Coordinates of C-alpha atoms in Angstrom, one line a residue:
Chain A
N113 CA -12.0 -44.5 -13.2
A114 CA -11.2 -46.9 -10.4
G115 CA -8.5 -44.7 -8.9
V116 CA -6.7 -46.5 -6.1
T117 CA -8.0 -50.0 -5.2
Q118 CA -7.0 -51.8 -2.1
T119 CA -7.5 -55.5 -1.4
P120 CA -8.7 -56.9 0.9
K121 CA -11.0 -54.5 2.7
F122 CA -11.0 -56.5 6.0
R123 CA -8.8 -59.2 7.4
V124 CA -8.3 -61.0 10.7
L125 CA -5.0 -62.6 11.3
K126 CA -3.6 -64.7 14.1
T127 CA -0.3 -63.6 15.7
G128 CA 2.6 -64.9 13.6
Q129 CA 0.7 -65.2 10.4
S130 CA 1.8 -63.4 7.3
M131 CA -0.2 -61.6 4.6
T132 CA 0.1 -59.2 1.7
L133 CA -2.0 -56.1 1.1
L134 CA -2.3 -55.1 -2.5
C135 CA -2.7 -51.6 -3.8
A136 CA -3.4 -50.9 -7.5
Q137 CA -3.7 -47.5 -9.2
D138 CA -4.8 -46.8 -12.7
M139 CA -3.8 -43.2 -12.9
N140 CA -0.2 -43.7 -14.0
H141 CA 1.1 -42.1 -10.8
E142 CA 4.8 -42.3 -10.0
Y143 CA 4.5 -42.0 -6.3
M144 CA 2.8 -44.5 -4.0
Y145 CA 2.5 -44.7 -0.2
W146 CA 1.4 -46.9 2.6
Y147 CA 0.1 -45.4 5.8
R148 CA -1.5 -46.8 8.9
Q149 CA -4.2 -45.0 10.8
D150 CA -4.5 -45.4 14.6
P151 CA -6.9 -43.6 16.9
G152 CA -5.6 -40.2 18.1
M153 CA -2.4 -40.5 15.9
G154 CA -3.5 -39.5 12.5
L155 CA -1.8 -41.3 9.6
R156 CA 1.7 -42.4 9.8
L157 CA 3.9 -43.3 6.8
I158 CA 5.1 -46.9 6.7
H159 CA 6.9 -47.1 3.3
Y160 CA 6.8 -45.3 0.1
S161 CA 7.9 -45.5 -3.5
V162 CA 9.0 -42.8 -6.0
G163 CA 8.8 -45.1 -9.0
E164 CA 8.8 -48.6 -10.3
G165 CA 11.4 -50.7 -8.7
T166 CA 12.1 -48.3 -5.8
T167 CA 11.0 -48.3 -2.2
A168 CA 12.0 -46.4 0.9
K169 CA 11.2 -46.4 4.6
G170 CA 8.8 -44.0 6.2
E171 CA 8.2 -43.2 9.8
V172 CA 7.1 -46.6 11.1
P173 CA 8.6 -49.3 8.8
D174 CA 9.4 -52.0 11.3
G175 CA 7.6 -55.3 10.8
Y176 CA 6.6 -54.4 7.2
N177 CA 8.1 -54.9 3.8
V178 CA 7.1 -53.5 0.4
S179 CA 7.6 -54.1 -3.3
R180 CA 6.9 -52.2 -6.4
L181 CA 7.6 -54.5 -9.3
K182 CA 5.1 -52.8 -11.6
K183 CA 4.3 -49.1 -11.7
Q184 CA 0.6 -49.6 -11.0
N185 CA 1.0 -51.9 -8.0
F186 CA 2.4 -51.4 -4.5
L187 CA 2.4 -54.4 -2.1
L188 CA 2.7 -54.2 1.7
G189 CA 3.7 -57.4 3.4
L190 CA 3.5 -58.4 7.1
E191 CA 5.9 -61.4 7.6
S192 CA 4.9 -62.2 11.2
A193 CA 1.8 -60.3 12.3
A194 CA 1.7 -58.8 15.8
P195 CA -1.3 -57.4 17.7
S196 CA 0.5 -53.9 17.5
Q197 CA -0.1 -54.1 13.8
T198 CA -3.9 -54.0 14.3
S199 CA -4.8 -50.8 12.4
V200 CA -6.4 -49.4 9.3
Y201 CA -4.1 -49.3 6.4
F202 CA -4.3 -46.8 3.6
C203 CA -2.6 -46.8 0.2
A204 CA -2.2 -43.5 -1.6
S205 CA -0.7 -42.2 -4.8
T206 CA 0.1 -38.9 -6.4
D207 CA 1.5 -37.5 -9.7
A208 CA 3.9 -34.8 -8.6
N209 CA 5.3 -34.2 -12.1
G210 CA 5.1 -30.5 -12.7
A211 CA 2.3 -29.6 -10.3
F212 CA 2.7 -29.4 -6.5
N213 CA -0.9 -28.9 -5.7
Y214 CA -2.0 -32.5 -6.1
G215 CA -3.4 -34.1 -3.0
Y216 CA -3.1 -37.8 -2.6
T217 CA -5.6 -40.1 -4.0
F218 CA -6.4 -42.7 -1.3
G219 CA -7.7 -46.2 -1.5
S220 CA -10.7 -47.1 0.7
G221 CA -8.5 -48.7 3.4
T222 CA -7.9 -52.2 4.8
R223 CA -9.0 -52.9 8.3
L224 CA -6.6 -55.4 9.8
T225 CA -7.1 -57.1 13.2
V226 CA -4.4 -59.3 14.6
V227 CA -5.5 -61.5 17.4
Chain B
A289 CA 11.7 -32.2 12.7
Q290 CA 8.5 -31.8 10.8
K291 CA 5.3 -31.8 12.8
I292 CA 1.6 -31.0 12.4
T293 CA -0.4 -30.0 15.4
Q294 CA -4.2 -30.0 15.6
T295 CA -5.2 -28.9 19.1
Q296 CA -9.0 -29.5 18.8
P297 CA -9.9 -33.2 19.2
G298 CA -13.6 -32.4 18.7
M299 CA -15.6 -29.4 17.6
F300 CA -19.4 -28.7 17.5
V301 CA -21.0 -26.2 15.1
Q302 CA -24.6 -25.3 14.3
E303 CA -25.8 -26.0 10.9
K304 CA -25.4 -23.0 8.5
E305 CA -22.8 -21.4 10.7
A306 CA -19.0 -21.1 9.9
V307 CA -16.4 -23.0 11.8
T308 CA -12.6 -22.8 11.9
L309 CA -10.4 -25.9 12.5
D310 CA -7.0 -25.0 13.8
C311 CA -3.7 -26.3 12.4
T312 CA -0.1 -25.3 13.1
Y313 CA 3.0 -26.8 11.5
D314 CA 6.7 -26.9 11.9
T315 CA 9.2 -27.4 9.1
S316 CA 12.6 -26.2 8.0
D317 CA 11.9 -26.8 4.3
P318 CA 11.6 -23.6 2.3
S319 CA 9.0 -25.0 -0.1
Y320 CA 6.1 -27.0 1.0
G321 CA 2.4 -27.6 0.5
L322 CA -0.4 -27.6 3.1
F323 CA -3.4 -29.8 2.7
W324 CA -6.7 -30.6 4.4
Y325 CA -8.4 -34.0 4.1
K326 CA -11.9 -35.1 5.1
Q327 CA -12.6 -38.5 6.5
P328 CA -16.4 -39.2 6.8
S329 CA -17.7 -42.0 8.9
S330 CA -17.5 -44.3 5.9
G331 CA -13.7 -44.1 6.2
E332 CA -12.4 -42.9 2.9
M333 CA -9.9 -40.0 2.8
I334 CA -11.0 -37.0 0.6
F335 CA -8.6 -34.2 -0.5
L336 CA -10.2 -30.9 0.2
I337 CA -7.8 -28.0 -0.4
Y338 CA -4.2 -27.1 -1.0
Q339 CA -2.0 -24.1 -0.1
G340 CA 1.5 -23.6 -1.4
S341 CA 4.1 -22.0 0.9
Y342 CA 4.8 -19.3 -1.7
D343 CA 1.2 -18.6 -2.5
Q344 CA 0.3 -15.0 -1.6
Q345 CA -3.4 -15.5 -1.5
N346 CA -5.4 -17.9 0.7
A347 CA -6.7 -20.9 -1.1
T348 CA -10.5 -21.4 -1.5
E349 CA -12.5 -24.3 -2.8
G350 CA -16.2 -23.7 -2.6
R351 CA -17.2 -23.5 1.0
Y352 CA -13.7 -24.3 2.2
S353 CA -11.0 -21.8 2.6
L354 CA -7.5 -22.0 4.1
N355 CA -6.4 -19.2 6.4
F356 CA -2.6 -19.3 5.8
Q357 CA -0.4 -17.3 8.1
K358 CA 3.2 -18.2 7.2
A359 CA 4.9 -16.3 9.9
R360 CA 2.8 -18.0 12.5
K361 CA 3.1 -21.3 10.7
S362 CA -0.7 -21.8 10.8
A363 CA -3.0 -23.2 8.2
N364 CA -6.5 -23.1 9.6
L365 CA -9.4 -24.5 7.6
V366 CA -12.6 -22.4 7.5
I367 CA -15.8 -24.1 6.5
S368 CA -18.6 -21.6 5.7
A369 CA -22.3 -22.4 6.0
S370 CA -21.9 -25.8 7.6
Q371 CA -24.0 -28.7 6.5
L372 CA -24.9 -31.9 8.2
G373 CA -22.7 -33.8 5.7
D374 CA -19.7 -31.9 6.9
S375 CA -19.7 -34.0 10.1
A376 CA -16.4 -35.9 9.7
M377 CA -12.8 -36.2 10.8
Y378 CA -10.6 -33.5 9.3
F379 CA -6.8 -33.9 8.9
C380 CA -4.3 -31.1 8.3
A381 CA -1.2 -32.3 6.4
M382 CA 2.0 -30.9 5.1
R383 CA 4.2 -32.1 2.3
P384 CA 7.7 -30.7 1.5
N385 CA 8.3 -30.3 -2.2
T386 CA 11.3 -32.5 -2.2
G387 CA 12.2 -36.0 -0.9
G388 CA 9.5 -38.2 -2.3
F389 CA 6.6 -35.8 -1.6
K390 CA 6.0 -37.6 1.7
T391 CA 3.0 -36.1 3.6
I392 CA 2.8 -35.9 7.4
F393 CA -0.6 -35.7 9.0
G394 CA -2.0 -34.2 12.2
A395 CA -4.0 -36.2 14.7
G396 CA -7.2 -34.8 13.3
T397 CA -10.2 -32.9 14.5
R398 CA -13.7 -34.5 14.6
L399 CA -16.4 -32.0 13.6
F400 CA -20.0 -32.5 14.6
V401 CA -22.6 -30.4 12.8
K402 CA -25.8 -29.9 14.8
A403 CA -29.2 -29.5 13.1

């Protein structure tokens, strides 16, 4: 089982450039999430999706857009990267149907540096 | 507002001893789940243990147990018989059982296990 796969694993962007982070899961999970991890702040939710074709804002959505055209994929876009978006980005998914004790399955993370 | 507080930025424990990592939370949701995740130096996020808000007994998973005190809104993680491989960052997290199953995370506690 691949679980949750994130690409790329590392990226360096110049200020103002755009990029898309891809998250793919093969567990047929309904719910998918994008978090960013910054030192001393834990993980903060950027956007999430409760099913194919749906997206919603999390705690820190500004500067990011998302799309979930297919159930297995959740894309995170940065239209005009800023140094404040330097972070480690994690994608996660969960199947909350009928069982609340599921933790998230996380991808391995994307380390993004904006210079 | 929902919040997770981990007051111990760093902890040291001697190998083979037990250690308690503190976590308090705040929520107005009547039904929620509490989680602990481990992040080793390699960076991946690993789900460790879950406690439901209506569960009468404390959760256990091998050497991990969750000391749940609902009235105090605390969900401390106890690791028994610490091993060198337990050295990692540990995150406490809470997820209400409604609204997209969004999880909020604490800032984390870094555990160092000494030989």
